[in-house]
Coordinates of C-alpha atoms and ligand atoms in Angstrom, one line a residue:
Chain A
X1 CA 91.9 132.7 79.8
X2 CA 92.4 134.9 82.8
X3 CA 96.1 133.9 83.2
X4 CA 96.8 133.9 79.4
X5 CA 98.2 137.4 78.9
X6 CA 99.8 138.6 82.1
X7 CA 102.1 141.5 81.1
X8 CA 104.5 142.7 83.8
X9 CA 104.2 143.0 86.7
X10 CA 103.6 139.4 87.4
X11 CA 100.7 138.6 89.7
X12 CA 101.2 137.4 93.3
X13 CA 99.8 134.1 92.2
X14 CA 102.6 133.7 89.6
X15 CA 105.3 134.9 91.9
X16 CA 104.2 132.5 94.7
X17 CA 104.4 129.6 92.2
X18 CA 101.0 129.2 90.6
X19 CA 98.9 126.0 90.7
X20 CA 101.9 123.9 92.0
X21 CA 102.2 126.3 95.0
X22 CA 98.5 126.1 95.8
X23 CA 98.6 122.3 95.6
X24 CA 101.6 122.2 98.0
X25 CA 99.8 124.6 100.4
X26 CA 96.4 122.8 100.5
X27 CA 97.4 119.8 102.6
X28 CA 99.3 122.0 105.1
X29 CA 96.6 124.6 105.4
X30 CA 93.7 122.1 105.7
X31 CA 95.7 120.1 108.3
X32 CA 96.2 123.3 110.3
X33 CA 92.5 124.1 110.1
X34 CA 91.3 120.7 111.1
X35 CA 93.7 120.7 114.1
X36 CA 92.5 124.2 115.1
X37 CA 89.8 123.8 117.7
X38 CA 88.7 127.4 117.3
X39 CA 87.4 126.7 113.8
X40 CA 87.5 123.0 112.9
X41 CA 83.8 122.5 113.5
X42 CA 83.1 124.6 110.4
X43 CA 85.2 122.3 108.3
X44 CA 83.9 118.9 109.4
X45 CA 82.5 118.0 106.0
X46 CA 81.8 114.3 105.5
X47 CA 83.9 114.3 102.4
X48 CA 87.5 115.4 103.1
X49 CA 88.5 115.4 99.5
X50 CA 85.7 117.8 98.6
X51 CA 86.6 120.0 101.6
X52 CA 90.2 120.0 100.6
X53 CA 89.2 121.1 97.1
X54 CA 87.4 124.0 98.6
X55 CA 90.4 125.0 100.6
X56 CA 92.2 125.0 97.3
X57 CA 89.7 127.5 96.0
X58 CA 90.3 129.6 99.0
X59 CA 94.0 129.6 98.6
X60 CA 93.9 130.3 94.9
X61 CA 91.8 133.4 95.8
X62 CA 94.1 134.5 98.5
X63 CA 97.1 134.2 96.2
X64 CA 95.3 136.4 93.7
X65 CA 95.0 133.5 91.3
X66 CA 92.3 133.0 88.6
X67 CA 88.8 132.5 90.0
X68 CA 85.3 133.6 89.2
X69 CA 84.0 134.2 92.7
X70 CA 82.3 137.5 93.4
X71 CA 81.6 139.1 96.7
X72 CA 78.0 137.8 96.4
X73 CA 79.4 134.3 96.0
X74 CA 81.4 134.7 99.1
X75 CA 78.3 135.8 101.0
X76 CA 76.2 133.0 99.7
X77 CA 79.0 130.4 100.2
X78 CA 79.5 131.3 103.9
X79 CA 75.9 132.2 104.8
X80 CA 75.3 128.8 106.4
X81 CA 78.4 129.3 108.5
X82 CA 77.4 132.8 109.6
X83 CA 74.1 131.3 110.7
X84 CA 76.1 128.9 112.8
X85 CA 78.0 131.6 114.6
X86 CA 80.9 132.5 112.2
X87 CA 82.4 135.8 113.4
X88 CA 85.6 137.9 113.3
X89 CA 87.4 135.7 115.7
X90 CA 87.0 132.8 113.3
X91 CA 88.1 134.9 110.4
X92 CA 91.2 135.9 112.4
X93 CA 92.0 132.3 113.0
X94 CA 91.8 131.5 109.3
X95 CA 94.1 134.4 108.6
X96 CA 96.5 133.1 111.2
X97 CA 96.5 129.6 109.6
X98 CA 97.0 131.1 106.2
X99 CA 100.1 133.0 107.3
X100 CA 101.5 130.0 109.2
X101 CA 101.0 127.8 106.1
X102 CA 102.9 130.2 103.9
X103 CA 105.7 130.7 106.5
X104 CA 106.1 126.9 106.6
X105 CA 106.5 126.9 102.8
X106 CA 109.2 129.5 103.1
X107 CA 107.2 132.1 101.2
X108 CA 108.9 135.6 101.7
X109 CA 107.2 137.8 104.3
X110 CA 106.4 140.5 101.7
X111 CA 104.4 138.0 99.6
X112 CA 102.6 136.6 102.7
X113 CA 101.5 140.2 103.5
X114 CA 100.1 140.6 100.0
X115 CA 98.1 137.3 100.3
X116 CA 96.9 138.4 103.7
X117 CA 95.7 141.7 102.3
X118 CA 93.7 139.9 99.5
X119 CA 92.1 137.5 102.0
X120 CA 91.4 140.4 104.4
X121 CA 89.5 142.3 101.7
X122 CA 86.8 139.6 101.7
X123 CA 86.1 139.9 105.4
X124 CA 82.8 141.7 105.2
X125 CA 81.5 139.5 102.4
X126 CA 82.5 136.3 104.2
X127 CA 80.9 137.5 107.5
X128 CA 77.8 138.6 105.6
X129 CA 77.9 142.3 106.6
Chain B
X1 CA 87.6 120.2 62.2
X2 CA 84.7 119.3 64.4
X3 CA 85.3 117.9 67.8
X4 CA 82.6 115.7 69.3
X5 CA 81.8 114.9 72.9
X6 CA 79.8 111.7 73.5
X7 CA 77.8 111.7 76.8
X8 CA 75.1 109.3 77.8
X9 CA 75.1 107.8 74.3
X10 CA 74.5 111.2 72.6
X11 CA 77.0 113.2 70.6
X12 CA 77.5 116.9 70.9
X13 CA 79.7 119.0 68.6
X14 CA 81.9 121.5 70.5
X15 CA 84.2 124.4 69.3
X16 CA 87.9 124.2 69.5
X17 CA 89.1 125.7 72.7
X18 CA 85.8 125.2 74.4
X19 CA 85.8 123.2 77.7
X20 CA 83.7 120.1 78.1
X21 CA 81.7 122.0 80.7
X22 CA 81.0 124.9 78.4
X23 CA 80.3 122.7 75.5
X24 CA 77.9 120.4 77.2
X25 CA 76.1 123.3 78.9
X26 CA 75.7 125.1 75.6
X27 CA 73.8 122.0 74.4
X28 CA 71.6 122.1 77.5
X29 CA 73.3 119.2 79.4
X30 CA 73.5 119.8 83.1
X31 CA 76.9 119.3 84.6
X32 CA 77.6 120.2 88.3
X33 CA 80.0 123.1 88.5
X34 CA 81.0 126.0 90.8
X35 CA 84.3 127.8 90.4
X36 CA 84.8 127.1 86.7
X37 CA 88.5 127.4 87.3
X38 CA 89.8 123.9 88.1
X39 CA 89.9 124.3 91.8
X40 CA 86.6 123.1 93.5
X41 CA 86.3 119.7 91.7
X42 CA 82.5 120.1 91.4
X43 CA 82.7 119.4 87.7
X44 CA 84.5 116.1 88.1
X45 CA 83.9 113.8 85.1
X46 CA 85.5 110.7 83.6
X47 CA 86.7 110.0 80.1
X48 CA 85.9 106.5 79.0
X49 CA 87.7 107.1 75.6
X50 CA 89.9 109.8 74.3
X51 CA 93.0 111.5 75.6
X52 CA 92.9 113.6 78.8
X53 CA 95.7 116.2 79.2
X54 CA 97.4 116.5 82.6
X55 CA 96.2 120.2 82.8
X56 CA 92.7 118.9 83.2
X57 CA 93.7 116.7 86.1
X58 CA 95.5 119.1 88.3
X59 CA 94.8 118.3 92.0
X60 CA 93.2 114.9 91.4
X61 CA 94.4 111.7 93.1
X62 CA 96.8 109.5 91.1
X63 CA 94.2 106.7 91.1
X64 CA 91.6 109.1 89.7
X65 CA 94.0 110.3 87.0
X66 CA 94.8 106.7 86.0
X67 CA 91.1 106.1 85.5
X68 CA 90.6 109.1 83.2
X69 CA 89.0 111.5 85.6
X70 CA 89.2 115.1 84.7
X71 CA 87.7 118.5 85.6
X72 CA 85.2 119.4 82.9
X73 CA 85.9 123.2 83.2
X74 CA 89.6 122.6 82.5
X75 CA 89.4 120.0 79.7
X76 CA 89.4 121.6 76.2
X77 CA 89.3 118.5 73.9
X78 CA 91.4 118.5 70.7
X79 CA 89.9 115.3 69.6
X80 CA 86.7 113.2 70.1
X81 CA 86.0 112.0 73.6
X82 CA 83.4 110.0 75.4
X83 CA 82.7 111.2 78.9
X84 CA 80.6 110.3 81.9
X85 CA 79.6 111.7 85.2
X86 CA 81.5 109.9 88.0
X87 CA 78.9 107.4 88.9
X88 CA 77.1 106.8 85.6
X89 CA 80.3 105.3 84.3
X90 CA 79.6 101.8 85.6
X91 CA 76.7 100.8 83.4
X92 CA 78.0 97.8 81.5
X93 CA 76.7 94.5 82.7
X94 CA 78.3 91.1 82.6
X95 CA 77.3 87.6 83.4
X96 CA 79.4 85.6 85.7
X97 CA 79.0 82.0 86.9
X98 CA 79.5 80.9 90.5
X99 CA 82.4 78.4 90.4
X100 CA 83.1 78.0 94.1
X101 CA 81.6 78.8 97.5
X102 CA 83.4 78.4 100.8
X103 CA 82.7 79.5 104.4
X104 CA 85.6 81.6 105.7
X105 CA 84.2 82.0 109.2
X106 CA 80.7 81.9 110.9
X107 CA 79.5 85.0 109.0
X108 CA 81.8 85.4 106.0
X109 CA 81.5 83.4 102.8
X110 CA 83.9 83.4 99.8
X111 CA 82.3 83.2 96.4
X112 CA 84.4 82.8 93.3
X113 CA 82.9 83.7 89.9
X114 CA 84.1 82.9 86.5
X115 CA 85.7 86.1 85.1
X116 CA 83.7 87.4 82.1
X117 CA 85.7 87.7 78.9
X118 CA 86.3 91.4 78.7
X119 CA 85.8 92.3 82.3
X120 CA 88.6 94.8 83.3
X121 CA 89.6 95.7 86.8
X122 CA 92.5 96.6 89.1
X123 CA 93.0 94.5 92.2
X124 CA 91.1 96.3 95.0
X125 CA 88.3 97.7 93.0
X126 CA 84.6 96.8 93.5
X127 CA 81.7 96.0 91.3
X128 CA 77.9 95.8 91.6
X129 CA 75.9 92.6 91.8
X130 CA 72.4 93.0 90.3
X131 CA 69.2 91.2 91.3
X132 CA 65.6 92.2 90.6
X133 CA 66.4 95.8 89.6
X134 CA 68.5 96.3 92.8
X135 CA 72.2 96.2 93.3
X136 CA 74.9 96.1 96.0
X137 CA 78.6 96.7 95.7
X138 CA 81.2 94.0 96.5
X139 CA 85.0 94.3 96.4
X140 CA 87.1 92.0 94.3
X141 CA 89.7 90.1 96.3
X142 CA 91.4 88.3 93.4
X143 CA 94.0 89.6 91.0
X144 CA 93.4 90.4 87.3
X145 CA 95.7 87.6 86.2
X146 CA 93.5 85.0 87.9
X147 CA 90.7 83.5 85.9
X148 CA 88.1 84.0 88.7
X149 CA 86.6 86.9 90.6
X150 CA 86.8 86.4 94.3
X151 CA 84.3 88.0 96.7
X152 CA 84.1 87.9 100.5
X153 CA 80.6 88.4 101.7
X154 CA 79.5 89.0 105.2
X155 CA 75.9 88.0 106.0
X156 CA 73.8 90.7 107.6
X157 CA 70.7 89.6 109.5
X158 CA 67.8 90.3 107.2
X159 CA 70.1 91.6 104.5
X160 CA 68.6 91.0 101.1
X161 CA 71.8 90.5 99.0
X162 CA 74.2 89.2 101.6
X163 CA 71.9 86.4 102.8
X164 CA 70.9 85.5 99.2
X165 CA 74.6 85.3 98.2
X166 CA 75.7 83.5 101.3
X167 CA 72.8 81.1 101.8
X168 CA 70.8 80.7 98.6
X169 CA 73.1 81.1 95.6
X170 CA 74.5 77.7 94.4
X171 CA 77.6 76.8 92.5
X172 CA 76.8 76.9 88.8
X173 CA 74.3 79.8 89.1
X174 CA 74.8 82.9 86.9
X175 CA 75.0 86.4 88.4
X176 CA 74.7 89.7 86.7
X177 CA 77.5 92.1 87.6
X178 CA 78.6 95.6 86.6
X179 CA 81.9 97.3 85.7
X180 CA 84.7 97.5 88.3
X181 CA 85.1 100.9 89.8
X182 CA 86.8 102.5 92.8
X183 CA 90.1 104.2 93.7
X184 CA 91.4 101.8 96.2
X185 CA 94.1 100.0 94.1
X186 CA 97.9 99.8 94.0
X187 CA 99.8 102.4 92.0
X188 CA 103.4 101.5 91.1
X189 CA 104.6 105.1 91.2
X190 CA 106.9 104.7 94.2
X191 CA 108.0 101.1 94.9
X192 CA 109.7 102.2 98.1
X193 CA 106.8 104.0 99.7
X194 CA 105.7 102.5 103.0
X195 CA 102.1 101.3 102.8
X196 CA 99.7 101.0 105.7
X197 CA 96.6 98.9 105.0
X198 CA 93.7 98.9 107.5
X199 CA 90.6 96.8 107.2
X200 CA 87.6 95.8 109.3
X201 CA 85.6 92.7 108.5
X202 CA 85.3 92.0 104.8
X203 CA 87.2 95.2 104.2
X204 CA 90.0 92.7 104.0
X205 CA 88.8 91.6 100.5
X206 CA 90.1 94.5 98.5
X207 CA 93.4 94.5 100.5
X208 CA 94.0 90.8 99.8
X209 CA 94.0 91.9 96.1
X210 CA 96.0 95.1 96.6
X211 CA 98.8 93.6 98.7
X212 CA 99.4 90.7 96.3
X213 CA 99.2 93.1 93.3
X214 CA 101.7 95.4 95.0
X215 CA 104.1 92.5 95.5
X216 CA 103.6 91.2 92.0
X217 CA 104.5 94.7 90.7
X218 CA 107.8 94.6 92.8
X219 CA 106.9 96.8 95.7
X220 CA 109.9 97.1 98.0
X221 CA 108.7 99.4 100.7
X222 CA 107.2 98.2 104.0
X223 CA 103.6 97.0 103.9
X224 CA 101.8 96.8 107.2
X225 CA 98.3 95.2 107.2
X226 CA 96.0 95.6 110.2
X227 CA 92.8 93.5 110.1
X228 CA 90.2 94.2 112.8
X229 CA 87.1 92.5 114.2
X230 CA 85.2 92.5 117.4
X231 CA 85.9 88.8 118.1
X232 CA 88.4 86.3 116.7
X233 CA 85.6 84.5 114.8
X234 CA 85.2 87.7 112.7
X235 CA 88.7 87.4 111.3
X236 CA 89.6 85.2 108.4
X237 CA 92.6 84.4 106.1
X238 CA 94.9 84.6 109.1
X239 CA 97.0 81.7 107.7
X240 CA 97.1 83.2 104.2
X241 CA 98.4 86.6 105.5
X242 CA 100.8 85.0 107.8
X243 CA 102.2 82.9 104.9
X244 CA 102.5 86.1 102.8
X245 CA 104.4 87.8 105.6
X246 CA 106.7 84.8 106.0
X247 CA 107.5 84.9 102.3
X248 CA 108.0 88.6 101.9
X249 CA 110.2 90.3 104.5
X250 CA 108.7 93.7 103.8
X251 CA 105.2 92.5 104.7
X252 CA 103.8 92.5 108.3
X253 CA 100.3 91.3 109.3
X254 CA 98.5 92.3 112.5
X255 CA 95.2 90.7 113.3
X256 CA 93.3 92.8 115.9
X257 CA 90.4 91.9 118.1
X258 CA 88.6 94.7 119.9
X259 CA 85.9 93.2 122.2
X260 CA 87.5 90.1 123.7
X261 CA 89.8 90.8 126.7
X262 CA 90.9 87.1 126.7
X263 CA 92.2 87.2 123.2
X264 CA 95.8 86.0 123.1
X265 CA 96.8 85.4 119.5
X266 CA 95.7 88.8 118.0
X267 CA 96.5 92.4 119.1
X268 CA 93.8 93.6 121.5
X269 CA 92.1 96.7 120.4
X270 CA 90.7 98.3 117.2
X271 CA 92.7 98.0 114.0
X272 CA 93.0 101.7 113.3
X273 CA 94.0 102.5 116.9
X274 CA 96.6 99.8 116.9
X275 CA 97.9 100.9 113.5
X276 CA 98.4 104.5 114.8
X277 CA 100.0 103.2 118.0
X278 CA 102.6 101.4 115.8
X279 CA 103.0 104.2 113.3
X280 CA 102.2 107.6 114.8
X281 CA 103.9 109.6 112.1
X282 CA 102.6 109.0 108.6
X283 CA 104.5 111.6 106.5
X284 CA 105.2 110.0 103.1
X285 CA 103.0 106.9 103.7
X286 CA 100.2 105.7 101.5
X287 CA 97.2 104.4 103.2
X288 CA 94.5 102.0 102.2
X289 CA 91.4 102.0 104.5
X290 CA 88.5 99.6 103.8
X291 CA 85.4 98.4 105.6
X292 CA 83.3 100.0 108.3
X293 CA 82.6 103.6 107.3
X294 CA 83.1 105.0 110.8
X295 CA 86.6 103.4 111.0
X296 CA 87.4 104.6 107.4
X297 CA 86.3 108.2 107.9
X298 CA 87.8 108.5 111.4
X299 CA 91.1 107.0 110.3
X300 CA 91.2 109.1 107.2
X301 CA 91.1 112.2 109.3
X302 CA 93.6 110.8 111.8
X303 CA 96.0 109.7 109.1
X304 CA 95.8 113.1 107.5
X305 CA 96.5 114.8 110.8
X306 CA 99.4 112.4 111.4
X307 CA 101.1 113.7 108.3
X308 CA 99.8 111.6 105.4
X309 CA 98.9 113.6 102.3
X310 CA 95.2 113.5 101.3
X311 CA 96.2 112.2 97.9
X312 CA 97.9 109.2 99.5
X313 CA 94.8 108.2 101.5
X314 CA 92.8 105.7 99.5
X315 CA 89.5 104.8 101.2
X316 CA 86.7 102.4 100.6
X317 CA 83.9 102.9 103.1
X318 CA 81.5 99.9 102.8
X319 CA 78.4 101.9 103.2
X320 CA 75.4 99.7 104.1
X321 CA 72.1 101.5 104.0
X322 CA 69.1 100.2 105.8
X323 CA 66.4 99.8 103.1
X324 CA 63.6 102.3 103.4
X325 CA 60.8 101.0 105.5
X326 CA 57.3 100.9 103.9
X327 CA 55.3 103.4 106.0
X328 CA 51.7 102.1 106.7
X329 CA 50.2 105.3 105.3
X330 CA 52.3 105.3 102.1
X331 CA 50.2 104.8 99.0
X332 CA 50.6 101.3 97.5
X333 CA 53.2 101.3 94.7
Ligands
FAD401 C1 82.3 100.3 98.0 C2 81.6 99.2 98.7 C3 82.2 97.9 98.8 C4 81.6 96.9 99.5 N1 82.3 95.7 99.5 C5 81.8 94.7 100.3 C6 82.5 93.4 100.4 O1 83.5 93.2 99.8 N2 81.9 92.5 101.2 C7 80.7 92.6 101.9 O2 80.3 91.7 102.6 N3 80.1 93.8 101.8 C8 80.5 94.8 101.0 N4 79.9 96.0 100.9 C9 78.5 96.1 101.5 C10 77.5 95.6 100.5 O3 77.4 96.4 99.4 C11 76.0 95.5 101.1 O4 75.7 96.8 101.6 C12 75.9 94.5 102.2 O5 76.2 93.2 101.7 C13 74.5 94.5 102.8 O6 73.5 94.3 101.8 P1 72.2 93.5 102.0 O7 71.4 93.5 100.7 O8 72.6 92.1 102.5 O9 71.5 94.3 103.1 P2 70.2 95.2 103.0 O10 69.1 94.4 102.6 O11 70.6 96.3 102.1 O12 70.1 95.7 104.5 C14 71.1 96.6 105.0 C15 71.1 96.6 106.5 O13 69.8 96.9 106.9 C16 69.3 95.9 107.8 N5 67.9 95.6 107.5 C17 67.4 95.0 106.4 N6 66.1 95.0 106.4 C18 65.7 95.6 107.6 C19 64.5 95.9 108.2 N7 63.3 95.5 107.7 N8 64.5 96.5 109.4 C20 65.7 96.9 110.0 N9 66.9 96.6 109.5 C21 66.9 96.0 108.3 C22 70.2 94.7 107.5 O14 70.4 93.9 108.6 C23 71.5 95.3 107.1 O15 72.2 95.6 108.3 C24 80.4 97.1 100.2 C25 79.8 98.3 100.1 C26 80.4 99.3 99.4 C27 79.7 100.7 99.3
HEM402 C1 89.6 134.7 104.7 C2 88.7 134.8 103.7 C3 87.9 133.7 103.1 C4 87.9 133.4 101.7 C5 88.6 134.2 100.6 C6 87.1 132.2 101.6 C7 86.9 131.6 100.4 C8 86.2 130.4 100.2 C9 86.0 129.8 98.9 C10 86.5 130.3 97.6 C11 85.3 128.7 99.2 C12 84.8 127.6 98.1 C13 83.4 127.9 97.7 C14 82.9 126.9 96.7 O1 83.4 126.8 95.6 O2 82.0 126.1 97.0 C15 85.0 128.6 100.6 C16 84.4 127.6 101.2 C17 84.3 127.4 102.6 N1 84.8 128.3 103.5 FE1 85.7 130.1 103.2 N2 86.8 131.8 102.8 C18 87.2 132.6 103.8 C19 87.0 132.6 105.1 C20 86.4 131.5 105.8 C21 86.3 131.4 107.2 C22 86.8 132.4 108.2 C23 85.7 130.1 107.5 C24 85.4 129.5 108.8 C25 86.1 129.5 109.8 C26 85.5 129.5 106.2 C27 84.9 128.3 106.0 C28 84.6 127.8 104.8 C29 83.9 126.5 104.6 C30 83.5 125.5 105.7 C31 83.7 126.3 103.2 C32 83.1 125.1 102.6 C33 81.6 125.4 102.5 C34 80.9 124.2 102.0 O3 80.9 123.1 102.6 O4 80.3 124.3 100.9 N3 85.9 130.4 105.2 N4 85.6 129.7 101.2
FES403 S1 83.8 124.0 88.3 FE1 85.3 124.0 89.9 S2 86.8 122.6 89.2 FE2 85.5 122.8 87.5

């Protein structure tokens, strides 16, 4: 559907490597997040597999891949975290982990910057402002 | 050509190119969903018949793929399929006769059941035992090629099923059981992969099946089995595992005792802690974690942080729920 006809220029998602790239990034990103004491309390879901699947949703979005999330969904999806103190410093930490993940996967700096820009654009929605 | 999806014994026609999720929803069937793009796994379902394309299984565990799990938002059937929500799949019932009962230690009994004719399972899976409209899950310790189903049951004080099974049930009695389910089984996709198996208590039951199944399928990589208990009396099958380790050079067995400082024959400490002490780096390993839910969930996280891929961590937490107490003011049922 959304990825069916993608006339040039190719999307960031395709240039990064599509679904396979996201699958490769999920473990690395989620491991960084769980090991990051600034933010891991937000991710201590009982079910790690479900949590990892949500990280996949996040990465797909950041890579400009196909998704149906709206700004309102982002607000709703993170509202319980904002209530528990989610703020700019946590958002910055996630951005850092995202960049470090992509660096580890040898993604070129220019593409990392593009992904960062997409993630950054959701800041106000995620933080409920 | 019409394509039909069968769900909960009802059949729904769907359009070509329509996903299982869209098709079922169009007919008013509620299926959990969120992203509708194959990423969040909210719409996880299982096909009990019909072909599932790999594109509908992206991101799932190998053991889930093998059992026909798929993402309903990504699966556009091209032929008829029968699907189920993850837990509703195990609804078939079988009758099995108790053929042997043996005490393995002061709290654990082994029960062997005749294997029903068309009962299918993979070593390491579990099934439900039914009684008076209630049921409990028990793991299968035998292998499919054996003609009995072996269970290891630990008696809980006041536990309805465990005390009935350990104390009351007699050889010759018939039990009602459900279909085998669960993801904790051997996958012969990499015969050289190192395997780390950690069990507490009767969590050893599925691993006794998995390790023998792995060897039967020609597994060549190292297999390390840690079995933990508070005291030595809680361990069992020490001779059986030692014999297996003696026969197969790639198998190592580590009994662990956590609460007895005088213990001399087993490792002192918790099984998961000991395992990580021996193997602090788990990149490329596959793990099997069975038994106490606290151990399983803690170890899952630690193993992941130690480098194991989430897809390679297969876990069976033996969740025991305390039955709901009848409150004095509750209306009589
Ligand atoms: C996937 C899976 C696999 C499993 N595999 C195995 C296995 O291979 N072997 C095995 O032994 N178990 C296994 N279990 C656990 C098993 O399913 C049962 O939960 C266990 O046998 C206890 O059931 P029960 O009916 O005896 O206890 P229940 O009657 O359900 O009681 C549960 C707990 O509550 C306590 N309790 C009961 N009544 C009261 C009361 N009035 N007040 C206070 N406390 C009370 C009991 O002491 C017990 O600790 C598995 C569980 C799962 C989820
Ligand atoms: C950088 C921009 C961000 C984007 C684009 C984003 C995107 C997403 C998406 C798509 C989901 C899945 C929603 C679902 O399908 O249920 C999600 C869930 C989640 N996000 Fe974010 N997120 C961002 C930032 C953050 C930050 C800063 C935190 C906390 C530090 C966070 C914590 C979570 C958690 C804990 C969940 C799971 C919620 C649950 O348990 O349901 N996210 N996010
Ligand atoms: S709804 Fe998210 S994977 Fe299908």
